[in-house]
Short mmCIF file of C-alpha atoms and ligand atoms in Angstrom, two decimals:
data_model
loop_
_atom_site.label_atom_id
_atom_site.label_comp_id
_atom_site.label_asym_id
_atom_site.label_seq_id
_atom_site.Cartn_x
_atom_site.Cartn_y
_atom_site.Cartn_z
CA MET A 1 84.14 82.92 97.16
CA LYS A 2 87.52 81.93 98.64
CA ARG A 3 88.01 81.94 102.39
CA LEU A 4 91.12 83.80 103.50
CA LEU A 5 92.57 83.77 106.99
CA LEU A 6 94.82 86.79 107.55
CA THR A 7 96.88 86.90 110.75
CA ALA A 8 98.85 89.71 112.36
CA PHE A 9 100.67 90.25 115.65
CA GLU A 10 100.32 92.65 118.57
CA PRO A 11 103.24 95.01 119.32
CA PHE A 12 106.42 93.53 120.82
CA GLY A 13 110.07 94.34 121.48
CA GLY A 14 109.38 97.76 123.02
CA GLU A 15 107.27 99.02 120.10
CA THR A 16 103.83 100.52 120.72
CA LEU A 17 102.62 99.56 117.22
CA ASN A 18 102.99 96.51 115.05
CA SER A 19 102.91 97.32 111.34
CA SER A 20 101.28 93.97 110.56
CA LEU A 21 98.37 94.71 112.90
CA HIS A 22 97.69 98.12 111.40
CA VAL A 23 97.77 96.72 107.90
CA ALA A 24 95.52 93.76 108.75
CA ARG A 25 92.96 96.07 110.37
CA HIS A 26 92.82 98.17 107.22
CA ILE A 27 92.45 95.11 105.01
CA LYS A 28 89.59 93.91 107.22
CA ARG A 29 87.61 97.04 106.38
CA MET A 30 88.11 96.64 102.61
CA SER A 31 85.93 94.58 100.35
CA LEU A 32 88.07 92.21 98.34
CA PRO A 33 86.48 90.71 95.24
CA GLY A 34 86.14 86.94 95.43
CA ALA A 35 87.30 86.66 99.05
CA SER A 36 85.81 86.54 102.50
CA VAL A 37 88.49 87.59 104.93
CA ARG A 38 88.84 86.63 108.56
CA VAL A 39 91.50 88.52 110.49
CA GLU A 40 93.12 86.98 113.58
CA GLU A 41 95.08 89.31 115.86
CA LEU A 42 97.68 87.22 117.64
CA PRO A 43 99.48 87.70 120.95
CA VAL A 44 103.27 87.63 120.83
CA ASP A 45 103.21 84.49 122.97
CA ARG A 46 104.75 81.36 121.56
CA HIS A 47 101.95 79.13 122.87
CA ARG A 48 98.80 81.26 122.67
CA ALA A 49 99.55 82.54 119.16
CA ILE A 50 99.77 79.01 117.78
CA GLU A 51 96.66 77.83 119.65
CA SER A 52 94.57 80.71 118.23
CA VAL A 53 95.67 80.09 114.67
CA LEU A 54 95.19 76.34 114.79
CA GLU A 55 91.71 76.90 116.21
CA ALA A 56 90.90 79.39 113.43
CA LEU A 57 92.20 76.90 110.85
CA ARG A 58 89.97 74.14 112.18
CA GLU A 59 86.88 76.35 112.54
CA ASN A 60 87.20 78.11 109.23
CA SER A 61 88.83 75.66 106.81
CA PRO A 62 90.33 78.57 104.84
CA ASP A 63 91.46 78.18 101.24
CA VAL A 64 94.38 80.50 101.97
CA VAL A 65 96.28 81.57 105.08
CA ILE A 66 98.40 84.69 104.80
CA MET A 67 100.37 85.39 107.95
CA LEU A 68 101.79 88.88 108.47
CA GLY A 69 104.48 90.01 110.89
CA GLU A 70 106.73 92.98 111.48
CA ALA A 71 110.43 92.72 110.74
CA GLY A 72 111.90 96.00 111.98
CA GLY A 73 115.06 96.97 110.13
CA ARG A 74 114.04 95.46 106.80
CA PHE A 75 113.72 97.76 103.82
CA ARG A 76 111.24 95.86 101.71
CA ILE A 77 108.06 93.79 101.85
CA ASN A 78 109.36 90.23 102.19
CA PRO A 79 107.28 87.24 101.12
CA GLU A 80 109.08 84.46 102.99
CA ARG A 81 110.22 81.36 101.11
CA VAL A 82 110.79 78.95 103.98
CA ALA A 83 109.94 78.13 107.61
CA ILE A 84 112.52 76.17 109.60
CA ASN A 85 112.04 73.79 112.54
CA ILE A 86 113.80 75.81 115.20
CA ASP A 87 112.90 78.21 117.99
CA ASP A 88 115.83 80.41 118.98
CA PHE A 89 114.46 83.67 120.35
CA ARG A 90 116.81 86.65 120.45
CA ILE A 91 114.45 88.49 122.81
CA PRO A 92 111.70 87.12 125.06
CA ASP A 93 108.15 87.07 123.68
CA ASN A 94 105.51 89.16 125.48
CA ALA A 95 104.89 86.28 127.92
CA GLY A 96 108.60 86.07 128.83
CA ASN A 97 109.41 82.88 126.86
CA LYS A 98 112.89 82.73 125.37
CA PRO A 99 113.63 79.28 123.97
CA SER A 100 117.08 78.53 122.54
CA ASP A 101 117.85 75.97 119.83
CA GLU A 102 114.61 74.03 120.37
CA PRO A 103 112.81 72.21 117.59
CA ILE A 104 109.29 73.54 117.01
CA VAL A 105 107.99 70.04 116.26
CA GLU A 106 110.09 67.18 117.67
CA ASP A 107 111.01 64.92 114.72
CA GLY A 108 109.24 67.29 112.30
CA PRO A 109 110.79 68.02 108.89
CA ALA A 110 113.64 70.54 108.87
CA ALA A 111 111.64 73.02 106.83
CA TYR A 112 108.52 73.79 104.84
CA PHE A 113 108.30 75.99 101.76
CA SER A 114 105.61 78.63 101.41
CA THR A 115 102.79 77.57 99.10
CA LEU A 116 101.93 81.18 98.22
CA PRO A 117 103.02 82.41 94.78
CA ILE A 118 105.90 84.36 96.36
CA ARG A 119 107.66 85.20 93.09
CA ALA A 120 104.47 86.46 91.41
CA ILE A 121 103.59 88.51 94.50
CA THR A 122 107.06 90.09 94.59
CA GLU A 123 106.98 90.93 90.90
CA ARG A 124 103.49 92.45 91.19
CA LEU A 125 104.60 94.67 94.09
CA ILE A 126 107.66 95.86 92.23
CA GLU A 127 105.47 96.62 89.22
CA ALA A 128 103.31 98.72 91.57
CA ARG A 129 106.51 100.51 92.72
CA ILE A 130 106.41 99.02 96.20
CA PRO A 131 109.82 97.77 97.42
CA ALA A 132 109.64 93.98 97.69
CA ALA A 133 111.92 90.95 97.63
CA VAL A 134 111.62 87.25 98.34
CA SER A 135 113.26 86.54 101.71
CA ASN A 136 115.01 83.27 102.47
CA SER A 137 114.75 83.53 106.24
CA ALA A 138 111.77 84.31 108.45
CA GLY A 139 114.19 84.28 111.42
CA THR A 140 113.93 81.98 114.43
CA TYR A 141 111.44 83.97 116.50
CA LEU A 142 107.67 83.78 116.68
CA CYS A 143 106.93 84.56 113.02
CA ASN A 144 108.99 81.61 111.82
CA ARG A 145 107.39 79.47 114.53
CA LEU A 146 103.86 80.41 113.46
CA PHE A 147 104.72 79.88 109.80
CA TYR A 148 106.24 76.45 110.54
CA ARG A 149 103.35 75.29 112.77
CA VAL A 150 100.73 76.29 110.20
CA MET A 151 102.59 74.55 107.36
CA HIS A 152 103.04 71.49 109.59
CA GLU A 153 99.34 71.38 110.44
CA ILE A 154 98.40 71.62 106.76
CA ALA A 155 100.83 68.81 105.88
CA ALA A 156 99.84 66.60 108.82
CA GLU A 157 96.11 66.98 108.12
CA GLY A 158 96.53 66.68 104.34
CA LEU A 159 94.72 70.00 103.77
CA ALA A 160 94.56 71.73 100.38
CA THR A 161 95.03 75.13 102.09
CA LYS A 162 97.72 77.37 100.59
CA ALA A 163 99.72 79.29 103.17
CA GLY A 164 102.69 81.50 103.71
CA PHE A 165 104.20 84.38 105.59
CA ILE A 166 104.91 87.98 104.61
CA HIS A 167 107.21 90.16 106.72
CA LEU A 168 106.57 93.91 106.72
CA PRO A 169 109.04 96.66 107.62
CA TYR A 170 108.29 99.29 110.25
CA LEU A 171 105.70 101.96 109.50
CA HIS A 172 106.81 105.56 109.14
CA GLU A 173 104.83 106.20 112.36
CA GLN A 174 107.35 103.96 114.13
CA THR A 175 110.58 105.22 112.59
CA ILE A 176 110.05 108.97 112.27
CA PRO A 177 109.55 109.72 116.00
CA LYS A 178 112.79 107.86 116.84
CA GLN A 179 114.86 110.33 114.79
CA VAL A 180 117.40 107.67 113.85
CA ASP A 181 118.25 106.14 110.49
CA GLN A 182 115.83 103.27 110.16
CA PRO A 183 113.94 101.93 107.14
CA GLY A 184 110.16 102.09 106.99
CA LEU A 185 107.27 102.28 104.55
CA SER A 186 103.98 104.19 104.56
CA LEU A 187 100.80 102.57 105.76
CA GLU A 188 99.27 103.18 102.31
CA SER A 189 102.08 101.27 100.57
CA MET A 190 101.90 98.38 102.98
CA VAL A 191 98.11 98.06 102.79
CA GLU A 192 98.32 98.15 99.00
CA ALA A 193 101.11 95.55 99.10
CA VAL A 194 99.02 93.13 101.14
CA ARG A 195 95.94 93.80 99.02
CA LEU A 196 97.97 92.97 95.90
CA ALA A 197 99.47 89.88 97.55
CA ILE A 198 95.94 88.64 98.25
CA GLU A 199 94.83 89.44 94.70
CA VAL A 200 97.79 87.58 93.15
CA THR A 201 97.28 84.59 95.46
CA LEU A 202 93.57 84.31 94.70
CA LYS A 203 94.24 84.60 90.99
CA ALA A 204 96.82 81.78 91.17
CA LEU A 205 94.27 79.65 93.06
CA THR A 206 91.57 80.08 90.46
CA THR A 207 93.82 79.64 87.44
CA LYS A 208 95.28 76.42 88.86
CA ALA A 209 91.98 74.93 90.02
CA PRO A 210 90.68 72.01 87.93
CA ARG A 211 87.94 73.03 85.52
CA HIS A 212 84.66 71.12 85.52
N1 LIG B 301 107.33 89.87 114.25
C1 LIG B 301 108.07 88.89 115.00
C2 LIG B 301 107.03 88.20 115.87
C3 LIG B 301 105.86 89.12 115.88
C4 LIG B 301 106.08 90.03 114.74
O1 LIG B 301 105.28 90.86 114.29
C5 LIG B 301 108.94 88.00 114.14
O2 LIG B 301 109.37 88.45 113.07
O3 LIG B 301 109.23 86.87 114.51
#
């Protein structure tokens, strides 16, 4: 049984929903073969979000951390390739923080790569007819910050945990009422996308594990 920590964020930026939160809550109710899933719902607060995740990491020692976040305006499910060492918030977080051009970890490396099988996940989603693409930027807001801090913690502590971030577009429930041209996906597609991402990740873990 592999331990999976799945994180998602509360609504922010004037939205009443966050697609990542809806998806994570659905995944929590599913039974996933070979995995025990813990879901952490995070505040959009640059300090409290990180504290909660680091605490969950220490308490749980997960084999895998999959972080989810909403990226309104994107068309596809985006497994992120890289987290960069910069906080440069375009809008304040829900606690009013709006850092500009600040390193996330003073003297930390410029970037960390995802250790999820992002290419295999993307290909599996496309095969399932769910729009997906590897993204090369998680932005410079809280999602990138969370992604960076988790990768930094894993590196600093020498953990074997695999981790990465997946950005989700808006849900149809968010775009349709606005009556403007905006991309979104159905809840069903997004839940299936995350379920498949978990499946592909767990499979990669077991095929790469040393055999005894
Ligand atoms: N998306 C934001 C932070 C919270 C979320 O769901 C981001 O992309 O940084």
